[in-house]
Amino acid sequence: MNAYAIYGGKRLLQFALVVFIGINLAFVITHSTPIDPVEQTVAAATSFGSTSPDAVEMMRQSLRELYGLGGTPWSQYVVFWKRIVVGDFGPSLSAFPTPVSVLINRALPWTIGLLTVSTLLAWILGNLLGGLAGYYRDSKFLKITGIVAMGVHPIPYYIVAFVLLVVFGYLWPVLPITGGSQMNLQWGWNTTFILSVLRHSILPVISLVLVGIGGWFMGMRSLVSNIVTEDYVTYAELAGVSRQRILYAYVMRNALVPQVTGLAMSLGSIFNGAIITEQVFGYPGIGTLLISAVHTGDYSLVIGIAAVSIIAVSVCVLVIDLLYPLLDPRVKVS
Amino acid sequence: MIAAIQSSAVNAAPATGRVLTVDNLRAYYQTRYFGIEREVRAVDGVTLHVDRNEVYGLAGESSCGKTTLIKTLVRAIRPPLNVVGGSVTFNFAGRDCDIYALNQSDLENIRWRHLSYILQGSMNVLNPVRRVQQSFVDFAYRHIGQPMPAFLKLIEAHLHRVRLEPTVLDAYPHELSGGMRQRVTIALASVCRPDFIIADEPTTALDVVVQKDVLSMLRDVQREICSSMILVTHDIGVHANVSDRLGIMYAGRLAEEGRTVDVIRNPRHPYTSHLVTSLPRIGDVTQKRGLEGAPPNLANPPPGCRFHPRCPLAIEICRAEHPPMVDLAPGHRVACWVTAPPIKPGALQ
Amino acid sequence: MLTIFRDLFRYNREFRIGALLTGFIVFFAALSLVSPYPPQDVYIVPPDLPPSPTYWFGTTSRGQDVFWQLTFAIRNTMLFGFAVALLSRLLSIAIGMWSGYKGGIVDRVLMSINDTFIVIPLFPLLVLFYFVMRDKMSWPLLALAMACLGWAYDARLIRSVAMSLKNREFTQQSVFSGMRTSEIVLQEHLPYVLPIVFYTTMNNMNWSIGLEVTLSVLGFTNIDTPTIGVMIYWANQHTAMVAGIWWWIFFPVLFVIILFIGLFLLAISMNEYIDPRSRLARMGGMRG
């Protein structure tokens, strides 16, 4: 029990470090530009027609407060961190006066749902197929699946999503290509709504799974090819343990261990892919929110989303890290 | 139930007789990669036999082919290792079986029940993510044919007999010391009371004190279940303690074979003499000298007798032709033109 | 290293295909040097013409020849990807080798920081970067930003190579025989490190080009310089799909997919070469 506490403590520290560095990076990026976002917003607001200098000055003041850009760099830094800890980024400019946190909370569940489903699907399918391919080296079906999966894998998420959009939007319009659900439906736990949500999520999920599956497939396949030469597999074969049992209990079970680590490490880039894919399909997650925030010049919303992304991904990685010893009993010893 | 298991392995066949017959076995590593073809003749014409309730020791330096030989004996070969000639025939429960003629399911039935293996107890010999008990279940449950509670009781009784704590079943492999792991593999290999056990370097990589424990456990187990054994180790001292007969391998072939006492007291092959005299003995003050040269490259072995480049006794014919195995005394065979010339030219063993 | 390439090309099918695909793209990009049209001019040819013998890949709604525009686009995209990969090599090799050789607390601290950069989602940060830079965003600046963010994954790989080299016998021998550290690294270790540097460079190029395409399609880069992403951006702005001008989208997408798959094949065939166990698995052997 004690060893686990030490391990958990270390993982918690790493989590804190990630969040710390990530948020600081966001701060550095936003505060080291030559452009003043306040001036930008003022310029955009006053570009049509004239406004009195007093009104402009008031706007400047309130914007400065809104953006947390008043005062010394140190006080700005403190304000920045305070907002993140509390979770209050102020009102959104594009959807004034709705607070940024409300907008994010509305969009986050969609992203989390999409991310969880497609990541699990890609990981499980990819590992399963890859493991079988590494063990049964002569199977033609597995070889072909492998080539297809690995062929799609290097293509960036945007292109795959875009191709799917074109195919299912224009060439063969059988699936909805925008939105999280049909527009006029009542939100709630009724079957029509849930079915509509599922239908609308098919394309984004397929897009993410197509790109992701190749990576897991390749990794698992090479892991399995290596594990098959390990002593404990040889020993089990010498003992006449059935091929199927060896595949699942000896080979895949051991290969899963580094794959879980790999999952934790790839969450960052899978998250990137998810929010890009959302944008293509107009899926109402924080990806779409982020892009539209950039286009409307909504400073607080962009920072809020960046901060939430960093924290969300770090929390997921922390959870995976904490569950890891369940999979690999050797971890506690170190 | 336990009595039934005891009897089936031991009493179904006559108390004497051959359990293993190897006839002119040849197994090569054959590779072709990046345009280079290569054939490594790891086992090049080995003939031997093992009787019931007998421990046959196999000795030789590293890369002499002994590991490849035993892999071939249990049909644990995978390309690029291929069997190119010869046969391996076991005798289980009174019936002969050519291990290379069996189909997959017969092979799985034989494995562990009649033929088991003690792998060198490296860190990774048991599944690292499962407890030791799971290995026993995986390997032996299907042979014992008992419901799980009775099976577990059987395992614990077996562990008691070989003086291992039953708590070892709940441990993960990495929690055991090297010596413990080795003893667990010995217990594991003997739990089904097989006719034949192959022990591959069971004491290498263990310190001397632990070696003594492991060896005595090995000997006790073998004596109790009366299985035949091939014991592979380069350590002649171990053979002196445990093996009934001893075969010396060099460069993929047997150089000498006989009862352990004969081979050690009366080595006939120059290589054996060197191996035996290099054993440190209490009271022995002679200076030890190493053999010159290095083991031959098995991809391109020297013609004739493979030992001739390093042999102090080499004569003309040693460079040209490989010497046949000749019976010097009943049960003591040697392959050397000088110390064991065939009685008539071409008279083969 | 060159012999490795030669052997791989001769005997490894994936490497051959990858090299051919990438070579084709490089050749196509080189054609930009003989383009009859300057890349940033618009409305120089009749717009919206489908592929024909005069305009091989058709023309865009902005009056540009898709074929020649594409040569510039793919050239710029490739150069960008290469620049990012090169810049981030500096960071990943430096950090990876230092961490691997030193070990101990230096290694632990560097790897903690390294893991941070692996976990942090980079896309929101890059979008934030564009948001605050706006018009001041330029290609060199973006390349620098991406290089500073994308070195982490490769640094880990290089570190593991460095760690295993440090403990090898021939290294101890070199140290005992009095070679200086720099000599050891350059003469003894480099042949082992170069293949993995190659592998990570190909991977990194794929990553950076992918990110460039994504950012450009969203309009988050300098949209006056033609790159693959920018071409698709303009096509979207002119609703090319709806208007039926499919060739404006099809050819950039096709060519960039060829580039991705080419680089990817090069990377994985080199990776397979590095790992001796996979080499052994390939050696199924000849039947005697």
mmCIF file of N, CA and C in Angstrom, chain B residues 214-260:
data_model
loop_
_atom_site.group_PDB
_atom_site.id
_atom_site.type_symbol
_atom_site.label_atom_id
_atom_site.label_comp_id
_atom_site.label_asym_id
_atom_site.label_seq_id
_atom_site.Cartn_x
_atom_site.Cartn_y
_atom_site.Cartn_z
ATOM 1 N N VAL B 214 19.422 -26.117 -5.428
ATOM 2 C CA VAL B 214 18.670 -26.414 -6.638
ATOM 3 C C VAL B 214 19.042 -27.802 -7.160
ATOM 4 N N LEU B 215 20.323 -28.098 -7.144
ATOM 5 C CA LEU B 215 20.755 -29.401 -7.631
ATOM 6 C C LEU B 215 20.185 -30.536 -6.809
ATOM 7 N N SER B 216 20.196 -30.362 -5.492
ATOM 8 C CA SER B 216 19.694 -31.476 -4.680
ATOM 9 C C SER B 216 18.196 -31.636 -4.892
ATOM 10 N N MET B 217 17.500 -30.496 -5.095
ATOM 11 C CA MET B 217 16.067 -30.602 -5.379
ATOM 12 C C MET B 217 15.856 -31.344 -6.688
ATOM 13 N N LEU B 218 16.666 -31.016 -7.670
ATOM 14 C CA LEU B 218 16.538 -31.660 -8.982
ATOM 15 C C LEU B 218 16.743 -33.163 -8.853
ATOM 16 N N ARG B 219 17.795 -33.528 -8.126
ATOM 17 C CA ARG B 219 18.100 -34.940 -7.969
ATOM 18 C C ARG B 219 16.976 -35.668 -7.235
ATOM 19 N N ASP B 220 16.496 -35.049 -6.150
ATOM 20 C CA ASP B 220 15.427 -35.695 -5.375
ATOM 21 C C ASP B 220 14.178 -35.882 -6.214
ATOM 22 N N VAL B 221 13.833 -34.845 -6.963
ATOM 23 C CA VAL B 221 12.627 -34.928 -7.776
ATOM 24 C C VAL B 221 12.770 -36.045 -8.804
ATOM 25 N N GLN B 222 13.928 -36.103 -9.448
ATOM 26 C CA GLN B 222 14.105 -37.111 -10.487
ATOM 27 C C GLN B 222 14.035 -38.511 -9.899
ATOM 28 N N ARG B 223 14.659 -38.678 -8.725
ATOM 29 C CA ARG B 223 14.646 -40.004 -8.119
ATOM 30 C C ARG B 223 13.250 -40.394 -7.704
ATOM 31 N N GLU B 224 12.460 -39.417 -7.263
ATOM 32 C CA GLU B 224 11.147 -39.769 -6.754
ATOM 33 C C GLU B 224 10.190 -40.145 -7.869
ATOM 34 N N ILE B 225 10.174 -39.377 -8.950
ATOM 35 C CA ILE B 225 9.203 -39.715 -9.988
ATOM 36 C C ILE B 225 9.808 -40.609 -11.061
ATOM 37 N N CYS B 226 11.104 -40.959 -10.907
ATOM 38 C CA CYS B 226 11.726 -41.911 -11.829
ATOM 39 C C CYS B 226 11.608 -41.493 -13.278
ATOM 40 N N SER B 227 11.679 -40.200 -13.545
ATOM 41 C CA SER B 227 11.632 -39.791 -14.949
ATOM 42 C C SER B 227 13.047 -39.788 -15.499
ATOM 43 N N SER B 228 13.142 -39.873 -16.826
ATOM 44 C CA SER B 228 14.438 -39.720 -17.465
ATOM 45 C C SER B 228 14.712 -38.238 -17.629
ATOM 46 N N MET B 229 15.979 -37.921 -17.729
ATOM 47 C CA MET B 229 16.294 -36.496 -17.801
ATOM 48 C C MET B 229 17.483 -36.266 -18.707
ATOM 49 N N ILE B 230 17.424 -35.191 -19.443
ATOM 50 C CA ILE B 230 18.639 -34.695 -20.093
ATOM 51 C C ILE B 230 19.010 -33.409 -19.370
ATOM 52 N N LEU B 231 20.210 -33.363 -18.856
ATOM 53 C CA LEU B 231 20.656 -32.211 -18.090
ATOM 54 C C LEU B 231 21.733 -31.509 -18.881
ATOM 55 N N VAL B 232 21.462 -30.285 -19.275
ATOM 56 C CA VAL B 232 22.418 -29.548 -20.087
ATOM 57 C C VAL B 232 23.117 -28.525 -19.214
ATOM 58 N N THR B 233 24.429 -28.625 -19.117
ATOM 59 C CA THR B 233 25.185 -27.562 -18.463
ATOM 60 C C THR B 233 26.638 -27.696 -18.855
ATOM 61 N N HIS B 234 27.334 -26.570 -18.882
ATOM 62 C CA HIS B 234 28.744 -26.615 -19.247
ATOM 63 C C HIS B 234 29.604 -26.971 -18.045
ATOM 64 N N ASP B 235 28.986 -27.059 -16.875
ATOM 65 C CA ASP B 235 29.720 -27.259 -15.628
ATOM 66 C C ASP B 235 29.910 -28.747 -15.352
ATOM 67 N N ILE B 236 31.120 -29.239 -15.563
ATOM 68 C CA ILE B 236 31.373 -30.678 -15.412
ATOM 69 C C ILE B 236 31.151 -31.108 -13.963
ATOM 70 N N GLY B 237 31.413 -30.197 -13.047
ATOM 71 C CA GLY B 237 31.211 -30.535 -11.640
ATOM 72 C C GLY B 237 29.762 -30.932 -11.367
ATOM 73 N N VAL B 238 28.819 -30.213 -11.993
ATOM 74 C CA VAL B 238 27.408 -30.554 -11.822
ATOM 75 C C VAL B 238 27.140 -31.951 -12.383
ATOM 76 N N HIS B 239 27.703 -32.234 -13.547
ATOM 77 C CA HIS B 239 27.487 -33.559 -14.137
ATOM 78 C C HIS B 239 28.023 -34.649 -13.232
ATOM 79 N N ALA B 240 29.181 -34.365 -12.628
ATOM 80 C CA ALA B 240 29.769 -35.380 -11.751
ATOM 81 C C ALA B 240 28.823 -35.733 -10.621
ATOM 82 N N ASN B 241 28.007 -34.743 -10.215
ATOM 83 C CA ASN B 241 27.100 -34.970 -9.090
ATOM 84 C C ASN B 241 25.780 -35.595 -9.473
ATOM 85 N N VAL B 242 25.322 -35.323 -10.650
ATOM 86 C CA VAL B 242 23.933 -35.654 -10.960
ATOM 87 C C VAL B 242 23.792 -36.634 -12.127
ATOM 88 N N SER B 243 24.629 -36.487 -13.167
ATOM 89 C CA SER B 243 24.368 -37.264 -14.381
ATOM 90 C C SER B 243 24.857 -38.696 -14.261
ATOM 91 N N ASP B 244 24.056 -39.640 -14.833
ATOM 92 C CA ASP B 244 24.492 -41.033 -14.887
ATOM 93 C C ASP B 244 25.419 -41.245 -16.063
ATOM 94 N N ARG B 245 24.980 -40.725 -17.225
ATOM 95 C CA ARG B 245 25.845 -40.783 -18.401
ATOM 96 C C ARG B 245 26.143 -39.373 -18.849
ATOM 97 N N LEU B 246 27.190 -39.208 -19.607
ATOM 98 C CA LEU B 246 27.618 -37.869 -19.992
ATOM 99 C C LEU B 246 27.979 -37.843 -21.462
ATOM 100 N N GLY B 247 27.466 -36.860 -22.194
ATOM 101 C CA GLY B 247 27.828 -36.689 -23.595
ATOM 102 C C GLY B 247 28.499 -35.340 -23.768
ATOM 103 N N ILE B 248 29.627 -35.323 -24.457
ATOM 104 C CA ILE B 248 30.352 -34.077 -24.666
ATOM 105 C C ILE B 248 30.115 -33.620 -26.088
ATOM 106 N N MET B 249 29.606 -32.400 -26.224
ATOM 107 C CA MET B 249 29.338 -31.889 -27.562
ATOM 108 C C MET B 249 30.387 -30.872 -27.960
ATOM 109 N N TYR B 250 30.759 -30.919 -29.226
ATOM 110 C CA TYR B 250 31.646 -29.879 -29.732
ATOM 111 C C TYR B 250 31.238 -29.548 -31.152
ATOM 112 N N ALA B 251 30.967 -28.273 -31.386
ATOM 113 C CA ALA B 251 30.682 -27.785 -32.741
ATOM 114 C C ALA B 251 29.600 -28.611 -33.428
ATOM 115 N N GLY B 252 28.517 -28.854 -32.706
ATOM 116 C CA GLY B 252 27.379 -29.492 -33.350
ATOM 117 C C GLY B 252 27.447 -30.999 -33.417
ATOM 118 N N ARG B 253 28.475 -31.608 -32.882
ATOM 119 C CA ARG B 253 28.573 -33.069 -32.922
ATOM 120 C C ARG B 253 28.981 -33.590 -31.552
ATOM 121 N N LEU B 254 28.674 -34.874 -31.337
ATOM 122 C CA LEU B 254 29.110 -35.507 -30.093
ATOM 123 C C LEU B 254 30.566 -35.930 -30.234
ATOM 124 N N ALA B 255 31.399 -35.550 -29.292
ATOM 125 C CA ALA B 255 32.800 -35.947 -29.337
ATOM 126 C C ALA B 255 33.029 -37.225 -28.544
ATOM 127 N N GLU B 256 32.350 -37.305 -27.393
ATOM 128 C CA GLU B 256 32.547 -38.473 -26.541
ATOM 129 C C GLU B 256 31.282 -38.696 -25.731
ATOM 130 N N GLU B 257 31.047 -39.963 -25.369
ATOM 131 C CA GLU B 257 29.851 -40.258 -24.580
ATOM 132 C C GLU B 257 30.079 -41.526 -23.775
ATOM 133 N N GLY B 258 29.636 -41.515 -22.527
ATOM 134 C CA GLY B 258 29.789 -42.738 -21.742
ATOM 135 C C GLY B 258 29.262 -42.511 -20.348
ATOM 136 N N ARG B 259 29.476 -43.477 -19.446
ATOM 137 C CA ARG B 259 29.075 -43.263 -18.073
ATOM 138 C C ARG B 259 29.902 -42.144 -17.491
ATOM 139 N N THR B 260 29.287 -41.336 -16.654
ATOM 140 C CA THR B 260 29.958 -40.134 -16.157
ATOM 141 C C THR B 260 31.294 -40.467 -15.513
#
